[in-house]
GROMACS .gro file of N, CA, C and O in nm:
model
  228
    1MET      N    1   0.267   1.209   2.442
    1MET     CA    2   0.275   1.216   2.296
    1MET      C    3   0.344   1.346   2.257
    1MET      O    4   0.309   1.454   2.303
    2ALA      N    5   0.440   1.335   2.170
    2ALA     CA    6   0.515   1.453   2.126
    2ALA      C    7   0.437   1.531   2.021
    2ALA      O    8   0.369   1.474   1.937
    3ASN      N    9   0.447   1.662   2.027
    3ASN     CA   10   0.386   1.749   1.926
    3ASN      C   11   0.496   1.795   1.832
    3ASN      O   12   0.597   1.847   1.876
    4TYR      N   13   0.475   1.775   1.704
    4TYR     CA   14   0.574   1.818   1.606
    4TYR      C   15   0.507   1.835   1.470
    4TYR      O   16   0.396   1.791   1.449
    5ALA      N   17   0.577   1.899   1.381
    5ALA     CA   18   0.529   1.918   1.244
    5ALA      C   19   0.640   1.877   1.149
    5ALA      O   20   0.758   1.894   1.178
    6VAL      N   21   0.601   1.823   1.036
    6VAL     CA   22   0.697   1.787   0.933
    6VAL      C   23   0.679   1.886   0.819
    6VAL      O   24   0.569   1.903   0.767
    7ILE      N   25   0.785   1.954   0.782
    7ILE     CA   26   0.780   2.052   0.675
    7ILE      C   27   0.875   2.006   0.565
    7ILE      O   28   0.991   1.977   0.591
    8ARG      N   29   0.824   1.999   0.444
    8ARG     CA   30   0.905   1.957   0.331
    8ARG      C   31   0.915   2.074   0.235
    8ARG      O   32   0.815   2.128   0.191
    9MET      N   33   1.037   2.113   0.203
    9MET     CA   34   1.058   2.224   0.110
    9MET      C   35   1.134   2.171  -0.011
    9MET      O   36   1.226   2.092   0.002
   10GLU      N   37   1.090   2.216  -0.127
   10GLU     CA   38   1.154   2.173  -0.251
   10GLU      C   39   1.144   2.287  -0.352
   10GLU      O   40   1.044   2.358  -0.357
   11LYS      N   41   1.248   2.303  -0.431
   11LYS     CA   42   1.249   2.407  -0.532
   11LYS      C   43   1.184   2.355  -0.659
   11LYS      O   44   1.211   2.242  -0.701
   12TYR      N   45   1.091   2.432  -0.717
   12TYR     CA   46   1.022   2.393  -0.839
   12TYR      C   47   1.043   2.497  -0.948
   12TYR      O   48   1.047   2.616  -0.920
   13LYS      N   49   1.050   2.450  -1.070
   13LYS     CA   50   1.052   2.541  -1.184
   13LYS      C   51   0.908   2.576  -1.219
   13LYS      O   52   0.815   2.504  -1.187
   14LYS      N   53   0.889   2.688  -1.286
   14LYS     CA   54   0.755   2.739  -1.316
   14LYS      C   55   0.669   2.640  -1.393
   14LYS      O   56   0.548   2.631  -1.369
   15ASP      N   57   0.727   2.562  -1.481
   15ASP     CA   58   0.648   2.469  -1.562
   15ASP      C   59   0.591   2.353  -1.480
   15ASP      O   60   0.499   2.285  -1.524
   16ARG      N   61   0.640   2.330  -1.360
   16ARG     CA   62   0.588   2.224  -1.273
   16ARG      C   63   0.484   2.274  -1.174
   16ARG      O   64   0.420   2.195  -1.105
   17LEU      N   65   0.465   2.405  -1.166
   17LEU     CA   66   0.374   2.461  -1.066
   17LEU      C   67   0.230   2.417  -1.083
   17LEU      O   68   0.160   2.391  -0.985
   18ASN      N   69   0.182   2.407  -1.206
   18ASN     CA   70   0.043   2.372  -1.230
   18ASN      C   71   0.011   2.232  -1.175
   18ASN      O   72  -0.089   2.214  -1.105
   19GLY      N   73   0.095   2.136  -1.204
   19GLY     CA   74   0.074   2.001  -1.153
   19GLY      C   75   0.087   1.994  -1.002
   19GLY      O   76   0.011   1.924  -0.936
   20THR      N   77   0.182   2.067  -0.947
   20THR     CA   78   0.200   2.071  -0.802
   20THR      C   79   0.079   2.133  -0.734
   20THR      O   80   0.031   2.083  -0.632
   21GLN      N   81   0.029   2.241  -0.790
   21GLN     CA   82  -0.090   2.306  -0.735
   21GLN      C   83  -0.209   2.211  -0.736
   21GLN      O   84  -0.280   2.198  -0.636
   22LYS      N   85  -0.231   2.143  -0.848
   22LYS     CA   86  -0.344   2.051  -0.857
   22LYS      C   87  -0.331   1.936  -0.757
   22LYS      O   88  -0.429   1.892  -0.699
   23HIS      N   89  -0.209   1.889  -0.737
   23HIS     CA   90  -0.186   1.782  -0.639
   23HIS      C   91  -0.213   1.831  -0.497
   23HIS      O   92  -0.288   1.770  -0.422
   24ASN      N   93  -0.151   1.942  -0.460
   24ASN     CA   94  -0.163   1.994  -0.323
   24ASN      C   95  -0.305   2.035  -0.287
   24ASN      O   96  -0.348   2.017  -0.173
   25GLN      N   97  -0.377   2.093  -0.383
   25GLN     CA   98  -0.512   2.141  -0.355
   25GLN      C   99  -0.617   2.038  -0.395
   25GLN      O  100  -0.737   2.067  -0.395
   26ARG      N  101  -0.574   1.915  -0.427
   26ARG     CA  102  -0.663   1.804  -0.460
   26ARG      C  103  -0.760   1.840  -0.571
   26ARG      O  104  -0.879   1.816  -0.561
   27GLU      N  105  -0.708   1.900  -0.679
   27GLU     CA  106  -0.792   1.943  -0.790
   27GLU      C  107  -0.808   1.835  -0.896
   27GLU      O  108  -0.887   1.850  -0.988
   28PHE      N  109  -0.735   1.725  -0.886
   28PHE     CA  110  -0.748   1.616  -0.983
   28PHE      C  111  -0.879   1.542  -0.958
   28PHE      O  112  -0.915   1.513  -0.845
   29GLN      N  113  -0.951   1.512  -1.064
   29GLN     CA  114  -1.076   1.436  -1.051
   29GLN      C  115  -1.047   1.288  -1.029
   29GLN      O  116  -1.115   1.222  -0.953
   30LYS      N  117  -0.946   1.238  -1.096
   30LYS     CA  118  -0.909   1.097  -1.081
   30LYS      C  119  -0.769   1.090  -1.023
   30LYS      O  120  -0.682   1.168  -1.058
   31SER      N  121  -0.750   0.998  -0.933
   31SER     CA  122  -0.619   0.982  -0.871
   31SER      C  123  -0.581   0.834  -0.873
   31SER      O  124  -0.668   0.746  -0.870
   32LYS      N  125  -0.454   0.807  -0.877
   32LYS     CA  126  -0.406   0.670  -0.872
   32LYS      C  127  -0.417   0.612  -0.731
   32LYS      O  128  -0.413   0.492  -0.713
   33ASN      N  129  -0.432   0.699  -0.633
   33ASN     CA  130  -0.441   0.655  -0.494
   33ASN      C  131  -0.582   0.602  -0.465
   33ASN      O  132  -0.678   0.677  -0.458
   34GLU      N  133  -0.594   0.472  -0.446
   34GLU     CA  134  -0.723   0.410  -0.421
   34GLU      C  135  -0.772   0.430  -0.278
   34GLU      O  136  -0.886   0.399  -0.246
   35ASN      N  137  -0.687   0.483  -0.190
   35ASN     CA  138  -0.723   0.501  -0.050
   35ASN      C  139  -0.795   0.633  -0.023
   35ASN      O  140  -0.835   0.659   0.090
   36ILE      N  141  -0.812   0.716  -0.124
   36ILE     CA  142  -0.879   0.845  -0.105
   36ILE      C  143  -1.029   0.822  -0.092
   36ILE      O  144  -1.091   0.758  -0.175
   37ASP      N  145  -1.087   0.874   0.016
   37ASP     CA  146  -1.230   0.867   0.038
   37ASP      C  147  -1.292   0.995  -0.015
   37ASP      O  148  -1.289   1.099   0.049
   38ARG      N  149  -1.349   0.990  -0.135
   38ARG     CA  150  -1.405   1.108  -0.202
   38ARG      C  151  -1.519   1.171  -0.122
   38ARG      O  152  -1.546   1.290  -0.135
   39GLU      N  153  -1.588   1.094  -0.041
   39GLU     CA  154  -1.699   1.148   0.038
   39GLU      C  155  -1.652   1.240   0.151
   39GLU      O  156  -1.730   1.315   0.207
   40ARG      N  157  -1.523   1.236   0.181
   40ARG     CA  158  -1.468   1.320   0.289
   40ARG      C  159  -1.386   1.437   0.236
   40ARG      O  160  -1.332   1.515   0.313
   41THR      N  161  -1.378   1.451   0.104
   41THR     CA  162  -1.298   1.558   0.043
   41THR      C  163  -1.342   1.696   0.090
   41THR      O  164  -1.260   1.785   0.109
   42HIS      N  165  -1.470   1.715   0.113
   42HIS     CA  166  -1.522   1.845   0.156
   42HIS      C  167  -1.469   1.886   0.293
   42HIS      O  168  -1.475   2.002   0.332
   43LEU      N  169  -1.409   1.794   0.367
   43LEU     CA  170  -1.353   1.824   0.499
   43LEU      C  171  -1.212   1.882   0.491
   43LEU      O  172  -1.160   1.932   0.591
   44ASN      N  173  -1.149   1.876   0.373
   44ASN     CA  174  -1.015   1.932   0.355
   44ASN      C  175  -1.020   2.084   0.366
   44ASN      O  176  -1.115   2.147   0.321
   45TYR      N  177  -0.918   2.142   0.425
   45TYR     CA  178  -0.911   2.287   0.434
   45TYR      C  179  -0.765   2.331   0.437
   45TYR      O  180  -0.676   2.254   0.470
   46ASP      N  181  -0.744   2.456   0.401
   46ASP     CA  182  -0.611   2.516   0.397
   46ASP      C  183  -0.597   2.605   0.520
   46ASP      O  184  -0.684   2.687   0.547
   47LEU      N  185  -0.491   2.588   0.594
   47LEU     CA  186  -0.471   2.665   0.717
   47LEU      C  187  -0.436   2.810   0.692
   47LEU      O  188  -0.449   2.893   0.781
   48VAL      N  189  -0.394   2.844   0.571
   48VAL     CA  190  -0.349   2.980   0.541
   48VAL      C  191  -0.446   3.055   0.451
   48VAL      O  192  -0.481   3.169   0.477
   49ASN      N  193  -0.491   2.991   0.345
   49ASN     CA  194  -0.576   3.056   0.245
   49ASN      C  195  -0.719   3.007   0.255
   49ASN      O  196  -0.743   2.887   0.264
   50GLU      N  197  -0.813   3.100   0.252
   50GLU     CA  198  -0.954   3.060   0.260
   50GLU      C  199  -1.002   2.990   0.134
   50GLU      O  200  -1.085   2.902   0.139
   51LYS      N  201  -0.951   3.034   0.018
   51LYS     CA  202  -0.991   2.976  -0.110
   51LYS      C  203  -0.866   2.925  -0.180
   51LYS      O  204  -0.755   2.970  -0.150
   52PRO      N  205  -0.883   2.831  -0.274
   52PRO     CA  206  -0.767   2.784  -0.351
   52PRO      C  207  -0.696   2.900  -0.419
   52PRO      O  208  -0.759   2.994  -0.466
   53ILE      N  209  -0.564   2.893  -0.425
   53ILE     CA  210  -0.485   3.000  -0.485
   53ILE      C  211  -0.413   2.949  -0.609
   53ILE      O  212  -0.399   2.829  -0.628
   54SER      N  213  -0.366   3.040  -0.690
   54SER     CA  214  -0.286   3.008  -0.808
   54SER      C  215  -0.139   3.018  -0.768
   54SER      O  216  -0.092   3.124  -0.729
   55TYR      N  217  -0.066   2.909  -0.779
   55TYR     CA  218   0.076   2.908  -0.743
   55TYR      C  219   0.159   2.998  -0.833
   55TYR      O  220   0.257   3.055  -0.790
   56SER      N  221   0.117   3.009  -0.960
   56SER     CA  222   0.198   3.090  -1.053
   56SER      C  223   0.186   3.240  -1.025
   56SER      O  224   0.271   3.316  -1.066
   57LYS      N  225   0.081   3.282  -0.958
   57LYS     CA  226   0.066   3.424  -0.922
   57LYS      C  227   0.142   3.451  -0.794
   57LYS      O  228   0.180   3.552  -0.758
   0.00000   0.00000   0.00000
């Protein structure tokens, strides 16, 4: 089995940061994605930051 990582980079304007942050850090209470298992959300973690960060800062 090959080991690899997929990295996606995209340029965002400041007015889109809030929505992007909420999406990436799963801060939305309701999502259109019906496949999300809310009981497992507590297992999510960030490999770099211990706590959620503000993208605009």
